[in-house]
Coordinates of C-alpha atoms and ligand atoms in Angstrom, one line a residue:
M133 CA 0.0 0.0 0.0
R134 CA 2.7 2.4 1.2
F135 CA 4.9 1.4 -1.7
S136 CA 2.3 1.9 -4.3
L137 CA 1.5 5.3 -2.9
F138 CA 5.2 6.1 -3.1
L139 CA 5.2 4.8 -6.6
S140 CA 2.3 6.9 -7.7
I141 CA 3.8 10.0 -6.1
L142 CA 7.0 9.3 -8.1
L143 CA 5.0 8.8 -11.2
F144 CA 3.0 11.9 -10.6
I145 CA 6.2 13.9 -10.2
A146 CA 7.6 12.4 -13.4
C147 CA 4.4 13.2 -15.3
E148 CA 4.3 16.7 -14.0
N149 CA 7.1 18.1 -16.0
K150 CA 6.3 16.2 -19.1
P151 CA 2.7 15.5 -20.1
Q152 CA 2.3 11.9 -21.4
P153 CA 2.9 11.9 -25.1
T154 CA 0.1 9.3 -25.5
A155 CA -2.5 11.6 -24.0
A156 CA -1.3 14.4 -26.2
V157 CA -1.2 12.6 -29.5
E158 CA -3.7 9.7 -29.4
K159 CA -6.9 11.6 -29.4
K160 CA -8.2 13.4 -32.4
T161 CA -10.4 16.5 -32.7
E162 CA -13.9 15.3 -33.5
P163 CA -15.5 15.1 -36.0
M164 CA -12.8 14.0 -38.2
S165 CA -14.5 14.6 -41.5
E166 CA -11.7 15.0 -44.1
E167 CA -13.8 17.6 -45.9
K168 CA -13.8 19.8 -42.8
Y169 CA -10.2 19.8 -42.0
N170 CA -9.2 20.4 -45.5
E171 CA -11.3 23.6 -45.9
K172 CA -9.3 26.6 -47.1
Y173 CA -7.8 28.5 -44.1
R174 CA -9.0 25.8 -41.6
P175 CA -6.5 25.8 -38.7
Q176 CA -4.7 22.5 -38.3
Y177 CA -3.8 22.8 -34.7
H178 CA -5.7 25.7 -33.3
F179 CA -9.2 25.4 -32.0
S180 CA -12.0 26.3 -34.4
P181 CA -15.7 25.4 -34.3
T182 CA -16.7 22.7 -36.8
E183 CA -19.0 25.3 -38.4
K184 CA -20.6 28.8 -37.9
W185 CA -19.6 31.9 -36.0
M186 CA -17.4 31.9 -32.8
N187 CA -16.0 34.8 -30.8
D188 CA -14.8 34.9 -27.1
P189 CA -13.6 31.9 -25.1
N190 CA -16.0 31.5 -22.1
G191 CA -16.4 29.4 -19.0
M192 CA -12.8 28.0 -19.1
V193 CA -12.6 25.5 -16.2
Y194 CA -10.5 22.4 -15.7
F195 CA -12.5 19.6 -14.0
D196 CA -12.0 15.9 -13.6
G197 CA -9.3 15.6 -16.1
E198 CA -10.9 17.7 -18.8
Y199 CA -10.3 21.3 -19.9
H200 CA -13.6 22.8 -20.8
L201 CA -13.8 25.5 -23.4
F202 CA -17.1 27.2 -24.0
Y203 CA -17.3 30.0 -26.5
Q204 CA -19.6 32.7 -27.9
Y205 CA -21.4 30.9 -30.6
H206 CA -24.1 31.6 -33.2
P207 CA -25.2 28.2 -34.4
E208 CA -27.2 29.5 -37.3
S209 CA -24.8 31.8 -39.1
T210 CA -21.2 32.7 -39.9
V211 CA -21.8 36.2 -38.6
W212 CA -22.4 37.3 -35.0
G213 CA -26.0 37.1 -33.8
P214 CA -28.0 35.7 -30.9
M215 CA -25.3 34.3 -28.7
H216 CA -25.1 30.8 -27.3
W217 CA -22.3 29.0 -25.4
G218 CA -20.7 26.4 -27.7
H219 CA -18.7 23.8 -25.9
A220 CA -15.7 21.5 -26.3
V221 CA -13.6 19.4 -24.0
S222 CA -10.0 18.3 -24.2
K223 CA -7.4 16.4 -22.1
N224 CA -4.5 18.5 -23.4
M225 CA -5.9 21.8 -24.7
L226 CA -5.1 20.8 -28.3
H227 CA -7.2 17.8 -29.3
W228 CA -10.9 18.7 -28.8
E229 CA -14.1 16.8 -28.6
H230 CA -16.9 19.0 -29.8
L231 CA -20.0 18.8 -27.6
P232 CA -23.5 20.1 -28.2
V233 CA -24.4 23.8 -27.4
A234 CA -24.3 24.2 -23.6
L235 CA -26.4 27.3 -23.1
Y236 CA -29.2 28.6 -25.3
P237 CA -30.9 32.0 -25.1
D238 CA -34.0 32.2 -22.9
D239 CA -36.6 34.7 -21.7
L240 CA -33.9 36.8 -20.1
G241 CA -32.0 37.1 -23.3
T242 CA -29.1 35.7 -25.2
I243 CA -25.9 34.3 -23.5
F244 CA -23.0 36.7 -23.5
S245 CA -19.5 36.0 -22.2
G246 CA -18.7 34.8 -18.7
S247 CA -16.8 32.2 -16.6
A248 CA -17.3 28.9 -14.9
V249 CA -16.1 27.5 -11.6
A250 CA -16.0 24.1 -9.9
D251 CA -18.0 24.6 -6.7
V252 CA -16.1 22.0 -4.8
E253 CA -17.6 23.0 -1.3
N254 CA -21.1 23.1 -2.9
T255 CA -21.5 26.7 -1.6
S256 CA -24.3 27.2 -4.1
G257 CA -26.2 24.1 -3.0
F258 CA -26.5 23.1 -6.7
G259 CA -24.5 19.9 -6.0
E260 CA -26.4 16.6 -5.7
D261 CA -25.2 13.2 -4.3
D262 CA -21.8 14.5 -3.5
K263 CA -21.3 15.5 -7.1
T264 CA -19.3 18.8 -7.5
P265 CA -21.4 21.2 -9.5
L266 CA -19.9 23.2 -12.3
V267 CA -21.4 26.7 -12.2
A268 CA -21.4 29.1 -15.1
I269 CA -21.7 32.8 -14.4
F270 CA -22.6 34.7 -17.6
T271 CA -24.3 37.8 -18.9
H272 CA -27.9 37.7 -20.1
H273 CA -28.3 40.2 -22.9
D274 CA -31.8 41.3 -23.8
A275 CA -31.7 42.6 -27.4
E276 CA -35.3 43.8 -27.3
K277 CA -34.8 45.8 -24.2
E278 CA -31.6 47.2 -25.7
K279 CA -33.7 48.9 -28.4
T280 CA -35.7 50.8 -25.7
D281 CA -32.6 52.5 -24.5
A282 CA -33.5 51.7 -20.9
G283 CA -29.9 50.8 -20.2
D284 CA -30.6 47.7 -18.1
H285 CA -30.5 45.1 -20.8
Q286 CA -27.4 43.3 -19.5
V287 CA -27.6 41.4 -16.2
Q288 CA -25.6 38.5 -14.6
S289 CA -27.0 35.0 -14.3
L290 CA -26.1 31.4 -13.4
A291 CA -26.4 27.9 -14.8
Y292 CA -25.1 24.7 -13.3
S293 CA -24.2 21.2 -14.3
T294 CA -23.7 18.0 -12.2
D295 CA -22.7 15.8 -15.1
K296 CA -19.2 17.2 -16.0
G297 CA -20.7 20.0 -18.1
R298 CA -22.7 17.7 -20.4
T299 CA -26.1 19.2 -19.5
W300 CA -27.0 22.5 -17.9
T301 CA -29.8 24.0 -15.9
K302 CA -30.4 27.7 -15.6
Y303 CA -30.8 28.9 -12.0
A304 CA -34.5 29.7 -11.3
G305 CA -33.4 32.9 -9.3
N306 CA -31.8 34.6 -12.4
P307 CA -30.6 37.2 -12.6
V308 CA -28.3 37.1 -9.6
L309 CA -27.0 40.5 -10.3
P310 CA -29.5 42.9 -11.9
N311 CA -28.4 46.1 -13.4
A312 CA -30.0 48.6 -11.0
E313 CA -27.9 51.5 -12.2
K314 CA -28.7 50.8 -15.8
I315 CA -25.1 50.7 -17.0
R316 CA -25.3 50.0 -20.8
D317 CA -22.2 47.9 -20.9
Y318 CA -22.3 45.7 -17.9
R319 CA -21.0 42.3 -18.6
D320 CA -18.5 39.4 -18.8
P321 CA -18.3 38.2 -15.1
K322 CA -15.2 36.4 -14.2
V323 CA -15.5 34.6 -10.8
I324 CA -12.6 33.2 -8.8
W325 CA -12.4 31.7 -5.3
D326 CA -10.7 34.2 -2.9
E327 CA -9.0 31.7 -0.7
A328 CA -7.9 34.1 2.0
R329 CA -11.4 35.5 2.6
N330 CA -13.2 32.2 2.0
Q331 CA -15.5 33.7 -0.6
W332 CA -16.1 34.1 -4.3
L333 CA -14.9 37.2 -6.0
M334 CA -16.4 38.5 -9.2
V335 CA -14.8 41.1 -11.5
L336 CA -17.2 42.6 -14.1
A337 CA -16.8 45.1 -16.9
A338 CA -18.9 48.2 -16.4
K339 CA -18.4 50.5 -19.4
D340 CA -15.1 52.3 -18.7
R341 CA -14.2 50.6 -15.5
L342 CA -14.2 47.3 -13.6
R343 CA -16.4 46.4 -10.7
F344 CA -15.7 43.9 -7.9
Y345 CA -18.4 41.9 -6.0
A346 CA -18.2 39.2 -3.4
S347 CA -20.4 36.2 -2.6
K348 CA -20.5 33.3 -0.2
N349 CA -22.8 31.2 -2.4
L350 CA -22.6 32.5 -6.0
K351 CA -26.2 33.7 -5.7
D352 CA -26.0 36.7 -3.5
W353 CA -23.5 39.4 -4.4
T354 CA -22.2 42.4 -2.5
Y355 CA -20.6 45.3 -4.2
L356 CA -16.9 45.9 -3.2
S357 CA -15.3 48.5 -5.3
D358 CA -14.6 50.0 -8.7
F359 CA -11.3 50.0 -10.5
G360 CA -9.7 52.1 -13.0
N361 CA -11.4 54.7 -15.1
E362 CA -8.2 56.7 -14.5
Y363 CA -5.8 53.9 -15.6
G364 CA -4.6 52.4 -18.7
D365 CA -5.8 52.8 -22.2
R366 CA -9.5 53.5 -22.0
A367 CA -10.4 54.7 -25.5
G368 CA -13.0 52.0 -25.9
V369 CA -15.5 49.8 -24.0
W370 CA -13.9 47.6 -21.3
E371 CA -14.8 43.9 -21.7
C372 CA -13.9 40.4 -20.6
P373 CA -11.8 41.0 -17.4
D374 CA -9.9 38.4 -15.4
I375 CA -8.2 38.5 -12.0
F376 CA -5.8 35.9 -10.4
P377 CA -2.9 35.7 -8.1
L378 CA 0.5 34.7 -9.6
R379 CA 3.8 34.0 -8.0
V380 CA 6.7 36.2 -9.2
E381 CA 9.2 33.9 -10.8
G382 CA 12.3 33.4 -8.8
S383 CA 10.7 34.4 -5.5
D384 CA 7.8 33.6 -3.1
A385 CA 6.1 36.9 -3.6
I386 CA 2.5 36.8 -4.9
K387 CA 1.0 39.6 -7.0
Y388 CA -2.4 39.9 -8.6
V389 CA -2.8 40.2 -12.3
L390 CA -5.9 42.0 -13.7
I391 CA -6.6 41.3 -17.4
L392 CA -8.8 43.6 -19.4
S393 CA -9.9 43.6 -23.0
L394 CA -10.7 46.9 -24.8
N395 CA -12.5 47.6 -28.0
P396 CA -11.6 49.7 -29.8
G397 CA -8.4 51.3 -28.5
A398 CA -5.7 48.6 -29.0
P399 CA -2.3 50.1 -29.9
N400 CA -2.5 48.7 -33.4
G401 CA -6.2 49.3 -33.9
G402 CA -9.5 47.7 -32.9
S403 CA -9.5 45.1 -30.1
G404 CA -6.7 44.4 -27.7
T405 CA -6.0 43.0 -24.2
Q406 CA -4.1 45.0 -21.6
Y407 CA -3.1 44.0 -18.0
F408 CA -2.4 45.5 -14.7
I409 CA -0.2 44.2 -11.8
G410 CA -1.0 44.9 -8.2
D411 CA -2.4 43.5 -5.0
W412 CA -5.9 42.4 -3.8
N413 CA -6.7 43.5 -0.3
G414 CA -10.1 41.8 -0.1
K415 CA -12.0 44.9 -1.2
E416 CA -9.9 46.7 -3.8
F417 CA -7.3 46.1 -6.4
I418 CA -4.3 48.2 -5.5
I419 CA -2.1 48.9 -8.5
D420 CA 1.6 48.3 -8.0
P421 CA 3.3 51.7 -7.6
A422 CA 6.1 50.8 -10.1
F423 CA 3.5 49.6 -12.6
E424 CA 1.4 52.7 -12.2
K425 CA 3.9 54.8 -14.1
D426 CA 3.5 52.6 -17.2
I427 CA -0.2 53.2 -17.5
Q428 CA -0.4 57.0 -17.2
N429 CA -1.9 59.2 -19.8
G430 CA -4.0 56.6 -21.6
K431 CA -1.1 54.2 -22.1
G432 CA -1.5 50.5 -21.5
V433 CA 0.7 47.5 -21.1
W434 CA -0.5 44.8 -23.6
M435 CA -0.6 41.0 -23.6
D436 CA 0.0 40.9 -27.3
Y437 CA 1.1 43.4 -29.9
G438 CA -0.5 41.7 -32.9
R439 CA -4.0 42.5 -33.8
D440 CA -5.6 39.1 -33.2
N441 CA -5.6 38.1 -29.6
Y442 CA -8.8 39.3 -27.9
A443 CA -11.1 38.6 -25.0
G444 CA -8.6 36.1 -23.6
V445 CA -8.9 34.8 -20.0
T446 CA -7.5 32.0 -18.0
W447 CA -8.7 28.5 -16.9
S448 CA -10.0 28.1 -13.4
N449 CA -9.6 25.2 -11.1
I450 CA -6.2 24.0 -12.5
D451 CA -4.8 21.4 -10.1
P452 CA -2.4 23.2 -7.7
R453 CA 0.1 20.4 -8.3
D454 CA 0.2 21.6 -11.9
G455 CA 0.1 25.2 -10.8
R456 CA 0.2 26.8 -14.2
R457 CA -1.9 29.9 -15.2
L458 CA -3.2 28.9 -18.6
F459 CA -4.6 31.5 -21.0
L460 CA -6.3 31.4 -24.4
G461 CA -7.7 34.2 -26.5
W462 CA -10.0 34.7 -29.6
M463 CA -7.7 35.0 -32.6
S464 CA -9.5 37.9 -34.3
N465 CA -10.4 41.6 -34.0
W466 CA -13.8 43.3 -34.0
D467 CA -12.5 45.6 -36.7
Y468 CA -12.9 42.8 -39.3
A469 CA -14.0 39.6 -37.5
R470 CA -17.3 39.5 -39.3
E471 CA -15.8 39.8 -42.7
V472 CA -12.8 37.4 -42.7
P473 CA -13.0 35.1 -45.8
T474 CA -13.7 31.7 -44.3
E475 CA -16.8 30.1 -45.7
T476 CA -18.3 27.5 -43.4
W477 CA -17.0 28.8 -40.1
R478 CA -15.6 32.0 -38.7
G479 CA -13.2 32.3 -35.8
A480 CA -10.3 30.4 -34.2
M481 CA -8.6 30.6 -30.8
T482 CA -4.9 31.3 -30.1
I483 CA -2.7 28.5 -29.0
P484 CA -3.1 27.9 -25.2
R485 CA -0.4 29.8 -23.4
T486 CA 1.3 29.7 -20.0
L487 CA 1.5 33.0 -18.2
T488 CA 4.4 33.8 -15.9
L489 CA 5.2 36.9 -13.9
H490 CA 8.6 38.4 -13.9
K491 CA 10.2 41.3 -12.0
T492 CA 12.2 43.0 -14.8
A493 CA 14.2 46.2 -15.0
A494 CA 11.1 47.8 -16.4
G495 CA 8.9 46.6 -13.6
Y496 CA 6.5 43.6 -13.3
R497 CA 5.8 42.0 -16.7
L498 CA 3.9 39.0 -17.9
Q499 CA 5.4 36.5 -20.3
N500 CA 3.1 34.4 -22.4
R501 CA 4.3 31.4 -24.3
P502 CA 2.8 28.2 -25.8
V503 CA 1.9 25.5 -23.3
R504 CA 4.5 22.7 -23.2
E505 CA 1.8 20.3 -24.6
V506 CA 2.4 21.9 -27.9
E507 CA 5.8 20.2 -28.1
Y508 CA 4.0 16.9 -28.5
L509 CA 2.4 18.1 -31.7
A510 CA 5.8 18.1 -33.4
K511 CA 6.1 15.0 -35.6
A512 CA 9.6 15.8 -36.8
S513 CA 12.2 18.3 -36.0
H514 CA 15.2 19.6 -37.9
S515 CA 18.2 21.6 -36.6
L516 CA 19.6 23.8 -39.4
P517 CA 23.1 25.2 -39.6
K518 CA 23.9 28.6 -38.0
K519 CA 24.7 31.2 -40.6
T520 CA 25.8 34.7 -41.1
F521 CA 24.0 36.0 -44.2
A522 CA 22.7 39.0 -46.0
N523 CA 19.2 39.2 -47.5
S524 CA 17.9 35.7 -47.2
Y525 CA 18.5 32.4 -45.3
L526 CA 16.0 30.2 -47.2
L527 CA 14.8 27.6 -44.6
T528 CA 12.7 25.7 -47.1
G529 CA 15.9 25.5 -49.2
E530 CA 17.6 23.6 -46.4
V531 CA 14.8 21.1 -45.6
P532 CA 11.4 20.7 -47.2
F533 CA 8.6 21.2 -44.7
K534 CA 5.0 22.4 -44.7
V535 CA 5.4 26.1 -43.7
V536 CA 1.9 26.7 -42.6
Q537 CA 1.9 23.8 -40.2
S538 CA 5.2 24.4 -38.5
R539 CA 7.0 25.9 -35.5
I540 CA 10.1 27.9 -36.4
Q541 CA 12.7 28.9 -33.8
F542 CA 15.9 30.9 -34.3
T543 CA 18.1 33.3 -32.4
I544 CA 19.7 36.4 -33.9
D545 CA 22.9 37.6 -32.3
R546 CA 22.8 41.4 -32.5
S547 CA 26.5 41.7 -31.6
K548 CA 27.3 40.0 -34.9
T549 CA 24.5 41.7 -36.9
T550 CA 24.7 44.8 -39.0
A551 CA 21.2 44.5 -40.7
Q552 CA 18.7 47.2 -40.0
E553 CA 15.8 44.7 -40.1
F554 CA 15.6 41.0 -39.6
G555 CA 13.0 38.4 -39.0
L556 CA 10.9 35.7 -40.6
R557 CA 9.3 36.0 -44.0
I558 CA 6.8 33.4 -45.3
F559 CA 5.7 33.7 -48.9
N560 CA 4.2 32.0 -52.0
K561 CA 4.8 32.0 -55.8
A562 CA 2.2 34.6 -56.2
G563 CA 4.4 37.1 -54.3
E564 CA 2.1 37.2 -51.3
E565 CA 4.0 37.3 -48.0
Y566 CA 3.8 37.8 -44.2
R567 CA 6.7 39.2 -42.3
V568 CA 7.4 39.5 -38.6
G569 CA 10.7 41.0 -37.5
Y570 CA 12.8 43.5 -35.6
D571 CA 13.8 47.0 -36.6
A572 CA 17.2 47.9 -35.1
K573 CA 16.6 51.6 -35.5
T574 CA 13.4 51.8 -33.6
K575 CA 14.1 48.8 -31.4
R576 CA 10.6 47.6 -32.1
F577 CA 9.2 44.4 -33.5
F578 CA 6.8 44.7 -36.4
S579 CA 4.3 42.5 -38.1
D580 CA 3.5 43.1 -41.8
R581 CA 0.6 41.6 -43.6
T582 CA 0.1 44.4 -46.1
E583 CA 1.0 42.0 -49.0
S584 CA -0.4 38.9 -47.3
G585 CA -3.0 37.9 -49.8
D586 CA -6.7 38.5 -49.6
L587 CA -7.1 42.0 -48.1
G588 CA -10.2 43.1 -49.9
F589 CA -12.8 41.9 -47.4
S590 CA -12.2 44.9 -45.0
D591 CA -10.3 48.2 -45.3
K592 CA -9.4 47.9 -41.7
F593 CA -7.5 44.6 -42.0
A594 CA -4.1 45.5 -43.4
T595 CA -3.8 49.2 -43.5
E596 CA -0.1 49.3 -42.5
K597 CA 2.7 47.3 -41.0
H598 CA 2.2 47.4 -37.2
N599 CA 4.7 47.7 -34.4
T600 CA 5.2 46.5 -30.9
E601 CA 6.4 48.5 -27.9
M602 CA 10.2 49.0 -27.7
L603 CA 12.2 46.1 -26.6
T604 CA 13.1 47.3 -23.2
A605 CA 15.8 46.2 -20.8
G606 CA 13.6 43.8 -19.0
Q607 CA 12.6 42.0 -22.1
E608 CA 16.0 40.9 -23.2
T609 CA 17.0 37.3 -22.7
S610 CA 18.5 36.7 -19.3
E611 CA 21.5 34.9 -20.8
N612 CA 22.7 37.6 -23.1
A613 CA 21.1 40.9 -23.9
D614 CA 22.4 40.7 -27.5
L615 CA 20.4 37.7 -28.4
I616 CA 16.9 37.9 -29.7
K617 CA 15.0 34.6 -29.7
F618 CA 12.1 34.1 -32.1
D619 CA 9.6 31.2 -31.5
I620 CA 6.9 31.3 -34.2
L621 CA 3.9 29.1 -34.6
L622 CA 2.5 29.0 -38.1
D623 CA -0.9 27.6 -39.0
R624 CA -2.8 27.9 -42.3
A625 CA -4.1 31.4 -41.5
S626 CA -2.1 32.6 -38.5
A627 CA 1.3 33.4 -37.0
E628 CA 2.0 33.7 -33.3
T629 CA 5.4 35.1 -32.6
F630 CA 6.9 34.8 -29.1
I631 CA 10.0 36.9 -28.6
N632 CA 12.5 36.1 -25.8
D633 CA 10.3 33.5 -24.1
G634 CA 7.1 35.4 -24.6
S635 CA 8.3 38.8 -23.3
I636 CA 6.6 40.1 -26.4
A637 CA 3.9 38.3 -28.2
V638 CA 2.6 39.1 -31.7
T639 CA -0.4 37.3 -33.0
D640 CA -1.8 38.0 -36.5
I641 CA -4.1 36.2 -38.9
F642 CA -3.8 36.3 -42.8
F643 CA -5.5 34.9 -45.8
P644 CA -3.1 34.1 -48.7
N645 CA -4.8 33.2 -52.0
E646 CA -2.5 30.3 -52.2
E647 CA -0.6 28.6 -49.4
Y648 CA 2.7 30.1 -48.2
D649 CA 5.1 27.3 -49.1
R650 CA 8.5 29.1 -48.5
A651 CA 10.1 30.5 -45.4
E652 CA 13.3 32.5 -45.0
I653 CA 15.0 34.4 -42.3
F654 CA 15.5 37.9 -43.9
A655 CA 18.2 40.5 -43.1
L656 CA 18.0 43.9 -44.8
G657 CA 20.6 46.6 -45.0
G658 CA 23.5 44.4 -43.7
E659 CA 24.2 40.9 -42.4
A660 CA 22.6 38.9 -39.6
K661 CA 23.9 36.0 -37.6
A662 CA 21.3 33.3 -37.0
T663 CA 21.9 30.5 -34.5
E664 CA 19.8 27.8 -32.9
V665 CA 17.7 27.5 -36.1
K666 CA 15.1 24.8 -35.6
I667 CA 12.0 23.6 -37.5
F668 CA 9.3 21.5 -36.0
E669 CA 6.7 20.0 -38.3
M670 CA 3.4 20.0 -36.6
R671 CA 0.7 17.3 -36.6
S672 CA -2.8 18.3 -37.5
V673 CA -5.1 17.8 -34.5
W674 CA -7.8 16.7 -36.9
Q675 CA -5.9 13.6 -38.2
Ligands
FRU288 C1 -16.2 40.7 -26.4 C2 -17.7 40.8 -26.3 C3 -18.2 40.7 -24.9 C4 -19.6 40.2 -25.0 C5 -19.5 39.3 -26.2 C6 -20.7 39.2 -27.1 O1 -15.8 40.3 -27.7 O2 -18.2 42.0 -26.9 O3 -18.1 41.9 -24.1 O4 -20.0 39.5 -23.9 O5 -18.4 39.7 -27.0 O6 -20.6 38.2 -28.0

C-alpha cells in the first residue's frame, strides 16, 4: 500500500514536467471529416468550431481531467447574432471533442461572455449526491430591451451542471446581479475563489471601469469597489476581465494580475488586451506603484502586440500540483472579424499559453508562451546550420517542410548583426507574404501583412505594418542581452510570434490566396547572424 503510494507520487512527479505523449497525441479532434479539416484556411492545430460563428472563449474550467472550453457561438450563421455558449472538452488543450451547445438563449436574453467554476464545497447548493457542480456565471443580454434605451439590458445569471458539463440547468433565481444603475455595458463576469477570505470574487466590466463583487454562495453578491477609469488605455469599452494571483518567478512573492480587453483602443487598432499588476486586499485592487507609471496618460501594457488576440482569459480550477496559469484568446479583432474570408465557419482561438510573472528592469511584466503540450504536436524536428548571411537564409531550401503547419525557432545575435531589419518571411509563388521582424533603428518588432493575400474583405484589415512597444531592458533574454529569440507558430491562417520566451507576443491572422510554401529568415541593410535554427513539423489535430 505504502509502496504503491510512493510509486504513484513518483509517477506523478515524473508526469508533472512532461505530459504523457500518448495523452497528447492519441486523441483526435472530432468530428474528423476530411472535408472539414481540408477547408481553405481551416486551422490545423488551433481550436475552431466545426461550423458557424465563434468569438470569445468562455467558462474555461478544468474539471475531472478535462479542460472545458465554452465560446460565444451563433449556431445559425457565420456572422455574430443571438449568442449561445458552444462547448468542447480536451485532455491536453489541443485535441478537442466538440460537444452540443451548452447554453441557449431564454426569456432573459441571449448568452454573452462569462466564466465557470467548480463549486467544490457546494456553496451554491447546486450539487447533488456529493457531485461537485460546475457553475457558469454569464451575462444575459436582452436585445429587445436594448432597443428601448432603458440601459438595463445586461444582467448577470447562473447555470449549473452536475454531469461534467454535459447538461446545464439555468438557475431559477436569475438574474443574480440585476443592473439597477442601468449601465449600458455591464458584462462578462469572471469569478474566482478568494482563498484568504473564503468567498467568491467577481470582476465585471462596467463601461469604462471594472467592478468587484463578493459572494458566499454565488447567488447573493455584495458590491466591493470600482477600478480604473483613470488607468490604462480607456479609449473603448472595457470587456472580458480576469483576475488571479500569480507567483513572481524566482521568488515567493504573490502579485495579482488583472486582465482587461478593450474595444476599440488597442495600440494597433480595434480590439486588444491589456493587463495591470497589483495586490488584492479583499476589497480593492491596488495597483503596484512601479507599474502605475507605465499606465499613465492613456497608455497601457499589452498582452500581445499583434491585432488578433482578444477577450482572452484563464482557466480556473487548475490542479495546484500543476500550478500553471493557462490562457487562451480569440484570434480575431472586431475591426474585421465578421468579414474574414472563411466560408463555413468564422473564428479560431490562439494557442493555449502559460502566463508567468517576472520582475524585470522595467517593472513587473507577464510573459506568455505556448503551453508545453504543444511540443508533442511536433512529428519531426530539424536543426539547421547557424549562418551569417545577407538578405535571405532560405529555410525551405535547407529542408522541405510544410510552412503553414510548423513551428520555427531561431536566435539572432545582435552583436554580430549589421542588418537594419531582420525576422521571418513566409511567402508563395504569387508574391504574397507575411513578415514578422525587428527594426534595429526603432528597437521595435513589427508585423507586416500588407501584402499577405486577400485583403479586400475589409479596409481595416491591413492598413499598415504594425509595431510593438520598444524592446526594453527587462525583455532581453537573461543569458545575453544581444540575443533575440524568435519562436513562431504557423498555421494555415495565423502566425503567433513569441520573442524572448514570450516577453513580447505578436499574433496575427492572414489569408493568402495560395498557401505560403516558402520560409526565409531575412536580413535587410546588412548581415545577420542566425543561430539555434530549428524547424518543427506539426501534426494536425484533426488527423
Ligand atoms: C467581447 C464581447 C463581450 C460580449 C461578447 C458578445 O468580444 O463584446 O463583451 O459579452 O463579446 O458576443
